[in-house]
XYZ file of C-alpha atoms in Angstrom:
718
model
C -104.504 7.680 211.336
C -105.228 10.243 208.800
C -107.993 11.373 206.990
C -107.425 12.539 203.415
C -111.053 13.437 201.910
C -113.090 15.663 204.861
C -114.611 17.883 204.305
C -112.597 20.738 206.502
C -114.593 23.640 207.809
C -112.027 26.215 206.482
C -112.914 29.286 208.134
C -113.355 27.400 211.285
C -110.331 26.529 210.868
C -108.902 29.922 209.439
C -110.591 32.080 212.639
C -109.271 29.607 215.192
C -106.504 31.523 214.760
C -106.924 35.196 213.995
C -104.230 37.095 215.445
C -105.531 38.867 219.123
C -103.300 41.124 221.341
C -104.901 43.147 224.286
C -101.981 44.526 224.878
C -98.218 46.409 222.772
C -96.295 43.549 221.865
C -93.451 45.922 219.966
C -92.687 43.099 217.462
C -95.959 41.805 216.877
C -97.843 44.338 214.879
C -100.766 43.420 211.645
C -100.695 44.209 208.213
C -102.831 44.421 206.048
C -102.274 43.932 201.872
C -102.438 41.942 198.737
C -99.084 41.250 197.192
C -98.762 44.301 195.829
C -99.090 46.891 199.130
C -99.165 46.071 202.944
C -100.016 48.658 205.506
C -98.977 47.186 208.900
C -100.734 48.437 212.259
C -99.963 49.272 215.206
C -102.129 48.467 218.302
C -104.915 51.643 217.336
C -105.304 50.293 213.651
C -103.352 52.898 212.513
C -99.243 53.770 212.864
C -99.848 56.532 215.793
C -96.650 54.542 218.018
C -93.432 54.407 215.379
C -91.569 54.369 218.126
C -92.435 51.572 220.103
C -92.280 49.341 217.221
C -89.227 49.391 216.332
C -86.774 46.957 214.178
C -84.334 46.674 215.878
C -80.567 45.246 215.896
C -77.468 46.938 213.168
C -77.734 48.979 216.266
C -75.020 51.126 214.992
C -77.472 52.000 212.267
C -80.875 53.986 212.823
C -83.393 51.747 213.658
C -86.641 52.032 211.629
C -90.288 50.351 212.116
C -91.808 47.710 211.605
C -95.153 50.053 211.028
C -94.139 50.611 206.808
C -96.564 51.256 203.979
C -94.769 49.526 201.011
C -95.721 48.558 197.608
C -94.347 46.662 195.128
C -93.887 49.475 192.475
C -92.504 52.502 195.889
C -88.582 52.464 194.679
C -86.104 55.448 195.006
C -82.866 56.064 193.737
C -80.666 59.468 196.339
C -78.744 60.467 192.829
C -75.336 59.455 192.817
C -72.716 61.662 193.559
C -70.229 60.266 191.089
C -69.882 57.628 187.547
C -70.928 54.718 189.717
C -70.302 51.057 186.465
C -70.833 47.808 188.762
C -68.186 47.019 186.429
C -65.697 49.155 188.575
C -66.731 46.201 190.633
C -64.953 43.822 188.842
C -62.384 41.286 189.882
C -61.133 38.360 187.654
C -60.199 34.891 188.333
C -59.369 31.885 188.240
C -61.811 29.076 186.655
C -60.967 25.976 184.521
C -61.551 27.607 181.361
C -58.812 30.330 182.475
C -59.717 34.059 183.988
C -62.911 34.958 184.573
C -64.440 38.835 185.670
C -66.625 38.664 189.166
C -68.734 41.831 190.374
C -67.050 41.452 193.885
C -66.685 43.858 197.038
C -63.730 45.893 197.769
C -64.558 46.437 201.350
C -66.612 43.455 202.957
C -69.010 42.038 206.478
C -68.323 42.361 209.973
C -71.560 40.806 211.296
C -73.872 41.683 209.135
C -72.533 45.796 208.596
C -71.053 47.324 205.703
C -67.398 47.696 206.069
C -64.041 49.405 204.081
C -66.467 50.146 201.226
C -66.264 52.284 198.660
C -68.860 55.753 197.375
C -69.357 53.217 194.350
C -70.182 49.627 196.263
C -71.584 51.603 198.522
C -74.968 53.144 196.560
C -74.619 50.144 193.882
C -75.559 47.932 196.541
C -78.338 50.693 197.792
C -79.661 52.011 194.791
C -82.709 51.375 194.476
C -84.500 50.650 197.544
C -87.824 50.290 198.619
C -89.452 53.238 199.764
C -92.102 53.607 203.341
C -94.956 55.379 200.951
C -96.567 56.850 203.760
C -96.667 57.304 207.539
C -100.338 56.994 208.501
C -101.654 57.467 212.183
C -104.030 59.382 214.869
C -103.833 63.449 215.876
C -105.432 65.150 218.561
C -106.105 68.812 217.077
C -108.064 71.799 218.895
C -106.661 72.416 223.130
C -105.042 69.324 222.806
C -103.618 69.334 219.766
C -99.960 67.402 218.893
C -99.431 63.147 218.803
C -100.570 60.521 220.806
C -98.432 58.123 223.476
C -99.510 55.226 223.992
C -100.242 56.216 227.292
C -103.123 57.888 226.212
C -104.915 54.983 225.101
C -106.249 52.289 227.843
C -107.905 48.846 227.260
C -106.752 48.001 223.879
C -108.455 45.001 222.228
C -107.262 44.051 218.622
C -107.878 41.879 216.077
C -106.957 40.380 212.019
C -109.352 39.351 210.956
C -107.883 36.224 208.827
C -110.892 35.349 206.801
C -111.507 38.683 206.104
C -108.259 39.899 206.272
C -109.422 43.714 208.339
C -108.157 44.546 211.112
C -110.591 45.891 214.159
C -109.015 48.277 216.588
C -110.981 48.816 219.599
C -109.489 50.847 222.626
C -110.520 53.530 225.552
C -108.655 57.272 224.489
C -108.945 60.044 227.167
C -112.647 58.616 228.657
C -113.435 58.009 224.452
C -114.515 54.416 222.993
C -112.582 54.203 219.902
C -113.615 51.908 217.450
C -111.157 51.415 214.349
C -111.707 49.586 211.048
C -108.831 48.327 208.981
C -108.579 46.693 205.579
C -106.572 46.803 202.208
C -108.616 46.604 198.784
C -107.891 43.097 196.910
C -107.721 45.151 193.650
C -106.151 48.291 194.119
C -103.355 49.773 196.530
C -105.832 51.292 198.708
C -106.698 51.776 202.470
C -110.050 51.664 204.122
C -110.092 53.324 207.829
C -113.363 53.539 209.450
C -113.070 54.726 212.999
C -116.515 55.291 215.262
C -116.250 57.110 218.176
C -117.293 60.726 220.362
C -113.499 61.631 220.006
C -113.920 62.742 216.371
C -116.017 65.331 217.582
C -113.269 65.967 220.332
C -110.863 66.769 217.600
C -109.628 62.829 216.817
C -108.027 62.749 213.103
C -105.880 60.853 210.912
C -102.807 62.412 210.170
C -100.565 61.888 207.227
C -96.379 61.651 206.722
C -94.220 61.476 203.696
C -90.613 60.695 203.777
C -88.027 60.295 201.700
C -85.920 57.200 200.427
C -83.685 56.049 203.633
C -80.338 54.253 201.563
C -80.336 52.207 205.662
C -80.222 48.362 206.374
C -83.401 48.053 207.511
C -85.703 52.152 207.429
C -87.378 52.835 204.749
C -87.869 56.436 205.138
C -85.348 59.220 205.871
C -87.419 61.582 207.853
C -84.029 64.147 207.856
C -84.795 65.887 204.579
C -87.608 67.483 203.890
C -86.068 69.152 201.670
C -85.214 66.706 199.320
C -88.099 65.856 198.354
C -92.005 67.582 197.773
C -95.636 67.365 198.999
C -98.578 68.975 196.870
C -102.278 69.309 198.248
C -104.773 69.203 194.907
C -107.959 68.929 195.797
C -110.329 67.359 193.276
C -113.960 68.265 191.811
C -116.393 66.234 193.624
C -119.268 64.147 192.489
C -121.861 63.510 195.492
C -121.238 63.354 199.486
C -117.773 62.858 198.567
C -114.619 65.102 198.806
C -111.475 64.288 197.379
C -108.050 65.348 197.235
C -104.560 64.488 196.106
C -100.814 63.947 196.979
C -98.215 64.816 194.817
C -94.943 62.837 195.831
C -91.506 63.909 193.977
C -88.321 61.769 194.908
C -85.950 63.194 192.540
C -86.216 60.741 189.268
C -89.077 59.483 191.825
C -93.619 59.885 191.695
C -96.701 58.880 193.479
C -100.030 60.225 194.299
C -102.203 59.767 196.884
C -105.541 59.406 196.492
C -107.699 60.182 199.962
C -111.768 59.986 199.822
C -114.132 60.416 202.369
C -117.160 62.340 203.039
C -117.766 65.355 205.650
C -114.275 65.401 206.391
C -111.320 68.430 205.918
C -108.054 67.633 204.771
C -104.961 70.429 205.103
C -101.441 70.591 205.378
C -99.931 71.359 208.943
C -96.671 71.421 207.956
C -93.894 71.020 204.103
C -95.305 66.879 204.121
C -98.088 66.700 206.534
C -101.348 67.219 206.829
C -104.041 66.577 209.506
C -107.710 64.976 207.984
C -110.654 65.643 210.654
C -114.002 65.787 210.643
C -115.557 68.534 208.535
C -118.210 68.696 212.394
C -120.174 67.329 214.754
C -120.074 63.892 213.424
C -118.433 60.476 215.698
C -117.620 58.773 212.504
C -114.613 58.945 209.539
C -114.636 57.103 207.050
C -112.122 57.164 204.000
C -110.290 55.842 201.403
C -106.673 56.433 200.773
C -105.293 55.346 197.556
C -100.941 55.182 196.509
C -100.809 55.417 193.005
C -97.823 55.002 190.874
C -97.072 57.852 188.408
C -94.113 55.924 186.730
C -91.766 57.708 187.007
C -88.416 57.364 186.839
C -86.035 54.413 185.669
C -86.650 52.711 189.427
C -90.422 52.369 189.683
C -92.114 49.695 187.986
C -96.319 48.475 188.662
C -97.451 45.216 188.798
C -100.945 43.267 189.179
C -100.785 40.572 190.844
C -101.639 39.837 194.902
C -104.444 38.343 196.019
C -107.741 39.836 193.762
C -110.020 39.367 190.770
C -108.451 42.329 188.726
C -110.612 45.237 188.582
C -110.336 49.269 188.594
C -111.986 52.140 189.136
C -111.579 55.601 191.889
C -111.321 55.660 195.464
C -114.088 54.277 197.104
C -115.137 55.367 200.923
C -113.598 53.521 203.938
C -116.115 50.611 203.809
C -116.182 50.101 200.072
C -112.768 48.801 200.882
C -113.390 46.762 203.723
C -116.686 44.895 202.180
C -114.658 44.245 198.456
C -112.146 42.414 201.640
C -114.870 40.704 202.724
C -115.591 39.725 199.810
C -112.419 38.716 198.589
C -110.554 37.098 200.484
C -112.659 34.281 201.849
C -112.514 32.897 197.571
C -108.853 33.001 198.960
C -109.241 30.621 201.627
C -112.423 28.354 200.359
C -109.544 27.701 197.149
C -106.159 25.881 196.684
C -104.848 23.472 199.378
C -105.849 23.273 203.492
C -104.892 20.779 206.486
C -107.216 20.485 209.594
C -104.279 18.863 212.431
C -106.920 19.543 215.246
C -108.002 15.693 215.699
C -104.046 15.566 216.866
C -103.878 14.709 220.573
C -99.905 15.664 220.000
C -100.287 19.211 222.130
C -97.371 20.154 219.010
C -100.093 19.850 216.240
C -102.175 22.874 217.535
C -99.117 25.298 217.671
C -97.863 23.863 213.907
C -101.214 24.334 213.147
C -101.138 27.897 213.740
C -98.763 28.220 211.958
C -99.839 27.323 208.817
C -102.465 29.415 208.894
C -100.378 32.556 209.223
C -98.146 32.065 206.812
C -100.165 30.938 204.273
C -102.168 35.003 204.830
C -98.363 36.675 205.323
C -97.131 35.412 202.056
C -100.379 35.655 200.420
C -100.427 39.759 201.250
C -96.241 40.390 201.334
C -94.266 37.560 199.096
C -97.859 37.176 195.473
C -96.323 40.341 193.635
C -95.260 41.195 190.595
C -91.642 41.623 191.755
C -89.728 38.402 194.021
C -90.198 39.946 197.853
C -87.692 40.854 199.748
C -86.724 38.778 202.935
C -88.454 40.740 205.064
C -91.514 41.781 202.221
C -93.551 44.816 202.316
C -93.484 45.411 206.122
C -89.531 46.495 206.199
C -86.195 46.538 204.276
C -84.436 43.880 204.624
C -80.943 44.462 202.179
C -82.399 48.326 201.256
C -86.691 46.420 200.069
C -83.530 44.701 197.309
C -84.760 40.694 197.178
C -82.405 38.172 196.718
C -83.177 35.250 194.046
C -81.736 32.773 195.841
C -84.910 33.067 197.831
C -87.811 33.492 195.792
C -88.048 29.510 195.568
C -89.138 29.736 199.978
C -91.187 33.056 199.366
C -93.579 31.324 196.675
C -93.140 27.483 195.612
C -95.373 26.589 197.827
C -98.622 28.439 196.060
C -97.881 25.497 193.443
C -97.962 22.759 196.467
C -101.508 24.341 197.570
C -103.083 25.197 194.058
C -102.453 28.406 194.144
C -100.516 29.060 191.355
C -102.195 32.269 190.023
C -99.919 33.359 193.114
C -96.707 32.634 191.717
C -97.023 33.303 188.151
C -97.652 37.466 188.197
C -93.157 37.640 189.949
C -92.077 34.333 187.681
C -93.427 36.629 184.537
C -90.526 39.084 186.043
C -87.463 36.983 184.692
C -88.583 37.471 181.628
C -88.379 41.534 182.289
C -84.904 41.061 182.549
C -83.013 38.525 180.090
C -81.218 40.503 178.811
C -79.429 41.670 181.306
C -79.139 38.375 182.388
C -77.676 37.810 178.881
C -75.153 40.291 178.758
C -73.488 38.855 182.527
C -72.816 35.109 181.610
C -70.944 36.230 178.715
C -69.275 38.586 179.355
C -68.276 35.668 181.281
C -67.929 33.543 178.682
C -71.051 31.568 179.466
C -73.981 30.298 176.920
C -77.486 31.144 178.028
C -78.501 33.484 180.772
C -76.767 33.662 184.296
C -79.283 35.286 186.693
C -78.508 37.615 189.438
C -78.470 37.762 192.961
C -79.639 40.873 195.052
C -81.148 43.310 193.490
C -83.919 46.101 192.847
C -86.771 45.698 189.618
C -84.009 46.552 187.116
C -82.331 43.398 187.705
C -78.712 45.507 188.167
C -76.600 43.045 189.917
C -75.197 44.172 193.750
C -71.349 44.388 194.283
C -70.499 41.275 197.402
C -68.357 39.218 198.311
C -71.039 36.542 198.115
C -74.239 37.232 195.769
C -72.183 37.078 192.463
C -70.602 34.204 193.499
C -73.842 32.236 194.742
C -75.378 29.888 191.993
C -77.629 27.552 193.473
C -80.133 30.688 192.053
C -80.070 29.588 188.501
C -81.957 26.879 188.579
C -85.119 27.950 190.669
C -86.940 29.328 187.622
C -86.857 26.280 186.235
C -88.040 24.265 189.483
C -90.813 27.671 189.777
C -92.005 26.685 186.098
C -92.320 23.110 186.588
C -94.747 22.860 189.897
C -96.928 25.331 188.325
C -97.097 23.422 185.071
C -97.980 19.940 188.009
C -100.089 22.324 189.323
C -101.462 23.851 186.260
C -100.431 21.812 183.216
C -100.904 23.433 179.512
C -99.919 24.107 177.017
C -100.000 28.122 177.479
C -97.275 27.574 180.446
C -95.096 25.726 178.372
C -94.585 28.530 175.801
C -94.426 30.387 177.960
C -91.981 29.847 180.661
C -90.121 27.604 177.961
C -87.902 30.963 177.434
C -86.426 31.774 180.363
C -86.222 27.821 181.866
C -84.377 27.251 178.830
C -82.085 29.909 178.598
C -81.749 29.120 182.140
C -80.923 25.631 181.385
C -77.902 27.103 178.570
C -76.115 28.771 181.244
C -76.528 25.537 183.844
C -74.374 22.905 180.983
C -71.684 25.830 179.728
C -70.810 26.645 183.699
C -70.533 23.201 184.529
C -66.873 22.374 183.145
C -65.686 18.775 181.674
C -63.464 16.908 183.909
C -61.914 13.165 184.208
C -63.885 12.801 187.012
C -66.274 14.235 185.468
C -68.744 17.338 184.565
C -67.846 20.558 188.123
C -68.748 23.425 189.298
C -66.211 26.177 190.606
C -64.190 27.170 190.892
C -65.103 29.903 192.336
C -68.191 30.144 193.435
C -70.220 30.103 197.090
C -72.833 27.717 197.824
C -75.348 28.308 199.927
C -74.287 27.750 203.040
C -72.343 30.202 203.209
C -69.716 30.092 205.232
C -67.707 29.558 202.002
C -67.364 33.113 201.872
C -63.329 33.297 201.691
C -63.202 31.007 199.886
C -65.041 31.273 196.885
C -62.235 31.524 194.811
C -61.590 27.433 195.630
C -64.970 25.709 196.094
C -65.841 23.405 194.616
C -68.820 20.758 193.987
C -71.183 21.990 196.829
C -73.429 18.785 197.036
C -77.317 20.513 197.003
C -75.384 22.688 194.282
C -74.882 19.056 191.623
C -77.646 17.751 192.463
C -79.909 20.944 191.362
C -77.620 20.931 188.260
C -78.072 16.567 187.481
C -82.545 17.392 188.654
C -82.990 20.645 186.787
C -81.270 19.746 183.351
C -83.124 16.423 183.833
C -86.000 19.388 183.387
C -85.341 21.248 180.724
C -84.846 18.532 178.761
C -88.551 17.510 179.911
C -89.456 20.996 178.695
C -88.330 20.199 175.684
C -89.724 16.404 175.400
C -93.617 18.073 176.452
C -93.085 20.641 173.419
C -92.292 18.617 169.968
C -89.279 19.571 170.208
C -85.664 18.648 169.708
C -83.220 17.388 172.639
C -80.406 19.371 173.382
C -77.839 16.790 174.319
C -75.350 18.584 175.842
C -78.223 19.955 178.623
C -78.327 15.225 178.935
C -74.679 15.219 178.383
C -74.430 17.458 181.549
C -76.883 15.471 184.488
C -75.648 12.225 183.481
C -71.452 12.605 184.445
C -71.770 15.252 187.357
C -69.236 14.201 189.241
C -70.760 12.828 192.811
C -70.992 14.408 195.827
C -67.408 14.314 198.397
C -68.382 11.650 201.847
C -66.451 11.876 204.693
C -67.129 9.635 207.776
C -69.820 7.939 205.493
C -72.509 11.767 205.743
C -71.998 14.376 202.473
C -69.665 17.121 202.574
C -70.887 20.527 202.357
C -68.401 20.898 199.660
C -65.209 18.856 198.113
C -62.651 21.161 199.287
C -61.050 21.618 202.629
C -62.671 22.247 205.519
C -65.334 19.875 203.565
C -68.876 21.193 206.324
C -68.694 23.381 208.028
C -71.301 23.121 210.011
C -72.977 26.487 211.269
C -75.002 28.841 208.884
C -77.454 26.454 206.673
C -76.697 22.822 206.760
C -77.203 22.976 202.710
C -76.645 19.328 201.699
C -79.372 18.137 203.044
C -81.441 19.787 199.939
C -80.265 17.547 197.168
C -82.791 14.842 198.928
C -85.759 17.052 200.825
C -85.970 19.879 198.590
C -84.978 17.759 194.851
C -86.014 14.183 194.906
C -83.877 11.651 195.092
C -81.274 11.593 192.458
C -79.194 9.187 190.625
C -76.079 11.196 192.842
C -77.445 11.260 196.380
C -78.039 7.994 198.939
C -80.813 8.109 200.468
C -79.142 5.964 203.529
C -75.677 8.554 203.022
C -78.591 11.319 203.730
C -80.003 9.131 206.486
C -76.992 9.434 208.055
C -76.127 12.815 207.001
C -78.903 14.021 208.503
C -78.711 12.492 212.096
C -75.348 13.938 212.372
C -77.152 17.507 211.689
C -79.497 17.401 214.450
C -76.490 15.807 216.668
C -74.149 18.893 217.042
C -74.922 21.790 214.175
C -74.573 24.778 215.644
C -78.523 26.094 215.757
C -78.504 29.811 216.353
C -76.167 30.520 212.786
C -78.779 28.359 210.545
C -82.124 30.544 209.048
C -85.655 29.925 209.559
C -85.954 27.979 206.161
C -83.779 25.273 207.370
C -85.993 24.036 209.248
C -88.137 22.864 206.541
C -84.924 21.609 204.812
C -84.578 18.959 207.555
C -88.269 18.193 207.427
C -88.476 17.359 203.868
C -85.454 15.947 203.669
C -86.773 13.380 206.955
C -90.343 13.180 205.014
C -88.836 11.801 202.068
C -86.394 9.596 204.014
C -89.202 8.514 205.497
C -89.201 8.996 209.285
C -91.698 11.750 209.876
C -90.964 11.623 213.689
C -88.083 13.084 212.860
C -89.922 15.824 210.034
C -91.859 17.172 212.735
C -89.698 17.531 215.787
C -87.981 19.490 211.908
C -90.325 22.003 211.748
C -90.592 22.974 216.098
C -87.156 22.013 216.544
C -86.562 24.688 219.676
C -84.120 26.792 217.737
C -84.218 30.833 218.024
C -84.623 30.930 214.537
C -87.755 29.175 214.386
C -89.725 31.320 216.602
C -93.019 31.954 215.177
C -93.964 34.985 216.751
C -97.969 35.590 218.157
C -98.589 37.408 214.104
C -96.950 34.571 212.469
C -93.891 36.378 212.036
C -90.508 33.660 211.679
C -88.326 36.315 213.845
C -84.264 36.105 212.857
C -83.065 36.686 216.760
C -81.176 40.244 215.910
C -80.889 39.891 212.609
C -84.787 39.989 210.760
C -87.810 40.299 212.331
C -89.699 38.887 209.482
C -88.179 36.510 207.544
C -90.209 35.116 205.121
C -88.586 32.221 203.295
C -89.169 30.704 207.047
C -93.267 30.820 206.521
C -92.427 29.962 203.398
C -90.444 26.752 203.600
C -92.814 25.939 206.565
C -95.289 25.627 203.989
C -93.475 24.064 201.057
C -92.809 20.932 203.800
C -96.206 20.538 205.222
C -97.871 20.279 201.598
C -94.398 16.835 201.183
C -95.506 15.953 204.365
C -99.968 15.269 203.685
C -99.900 15.118 199.786
C -96.047 13.030 199.498
C -94.249 12.881 196.462
C -94.054 10.728 193.330
C -92.172 7.540 194.133
C -92.789 8.369 197.901
C -95.023 5.916 200.205
C -98.933 4.509 199.230
C -100.482 6.174 202.293
C -101.394 9.557 203.331
C -99.741 12.592 204.380
C -96.547 9.992 204.673
C -93.966 12.966 205.976
C -96.228 12.844 209.632
C -96.785 10.033 211.821
C -98.964 7.384 211.794
C -100.810 8.434 214.694
C -100.716 12.464 213.625
C -104.788 13.175 212.363
C -104.290 14.767 208.785
C -106.761 15.639 207.611
C -105.582 18.059 204.218
C -107.258 18.649 201.298
C -106.569 21.015 197.769
C -102.895 20.162 197.581
C -101.010 18.404 194.618
C -97.903 16.004 195.407
C -94.969 16.823 195.051
C -92.180 15.651 191.734
């Protein structure tokens, strides 16, 4: 039994999944943000106990903390001590067209760690890196001066109110009840902090500490080089009861400012990069706004203007006003776009799936809706030094179109236009037409040396796919004209990359499929199943865009699409590629993407795919999978009209399908959160609820018939 056009009580749906904590969970802090900026807090409502929230894993490197303060514009480069050039890592690989230069890496990866990398490779992989903009926590002055310890607070209670995007925290500090409200402005990189307690009169204040940029894998903050950066404080002329200070930060070629505003407060320096804000005297309230501002210095900075808000600008406002802006904005977000409610379903898994759906919407809004493609850990902590992976962009962002929130997708899609020339030069250097998109990059789009990244090809069709989803959600000639260049240049490369043989058009070598288990064979791998289907589908979509714009067709695109070789079939199932070993049963079961992420194409037989899916369920190595693999399986099962298997896949009991109380999709020892898993879940649920072109003519075709699924505002998948 399904209901499509129910009037869902969205506030009730969202608020029943508020994150509430009464004890410290080191894996599960909560965040406030707006897509361009994010601030992650501990149980105190600020970042008072960073050591209690370690990132973990990669034990030989600085562990970092989950309590980050990050933005889309905050990037840093350590000055190189040599002339490091990407082309110096280039190696010639044999291809059907003869030797082709690929950026490679002399060193390698062992258990996720870089080994034997040259100084050039290490610098190019680590720079630019995303910067932790500063740590804000509680401190005590007077006779009890110093930072607080977790043992100093008792009876903690914290709630993230998803409906308003605000965090309220209460605890007792040495006999004094303390209440804290934390919020992020929807349109500015600005925090609002309100503290109410008699402890304020007794010396409870707010500390600020600013680090240097870090080359480490997970840690965006380096506290060991105070001499390498500067922090200066300036009080600005006042206007009314508020006082305002501007903190000037300089780190090599990068710089930013922090504006601190409050009434009845004092801000003073306590160290080279440390400040303390406290009440001027006699009051029980600290109410301050903290505004992080890019000064646009250096090549490593990029200032965007996206996120969940509606735009706007102005001077910093006190903390209460920031919280009010958040409370006004977030209900509009939740009332917009799609909604899915499963509360009427008896299956006990439905409540957990609904929780994951709601929390994933919040997390992707604050981490993935900005002016850059997101890093896999968003704006919480660094993964791969904060650099983003373009093969993951679909998983972060496609759901925004499916959930009818296309404006949250478009800013990062526009970024591709900023690196067109660099991508064009990459394609040209290898003898291809069009643009070849990089893999692991910062805002400048410069590739990183890698034994995997530069050989991947499945990120190439993503801009076409994302643009098509955006058009389906909000069709207009303006959108077609804006993204036509990106779509057409991408298609030119794809048609050029596929090479003709007696069998048809083929892909590779060299290449690494989405299933990265084939890294060591990159010089020999050909024709991975998913990529073959993706090439055909995306080239045909690009041709459709030309038709919509009244342009002449590109006959070569159609010839390549029509002539793609069929994927390899072994024992009635699709192989990962057509070279031995044909299917390594670990890592991503990416052959499933060919019917699931993609609609049915000429190259795929549904019955063979059904057997392939059954084989994956039977004996795949789940420990080696990643969080988006479970939505892949769900989408494949849904398109094969097996809704029971679709739900089973979404909620499969596997370590990397863990979703913590705060909604983070933890990847065991690899990553403390993994937003492609959250975004993939939303894409799968939208397809399962709203259906797809040519799919079954019933409500929620991807859910079992006995589930009661209320949904509204979703966009049907291709």
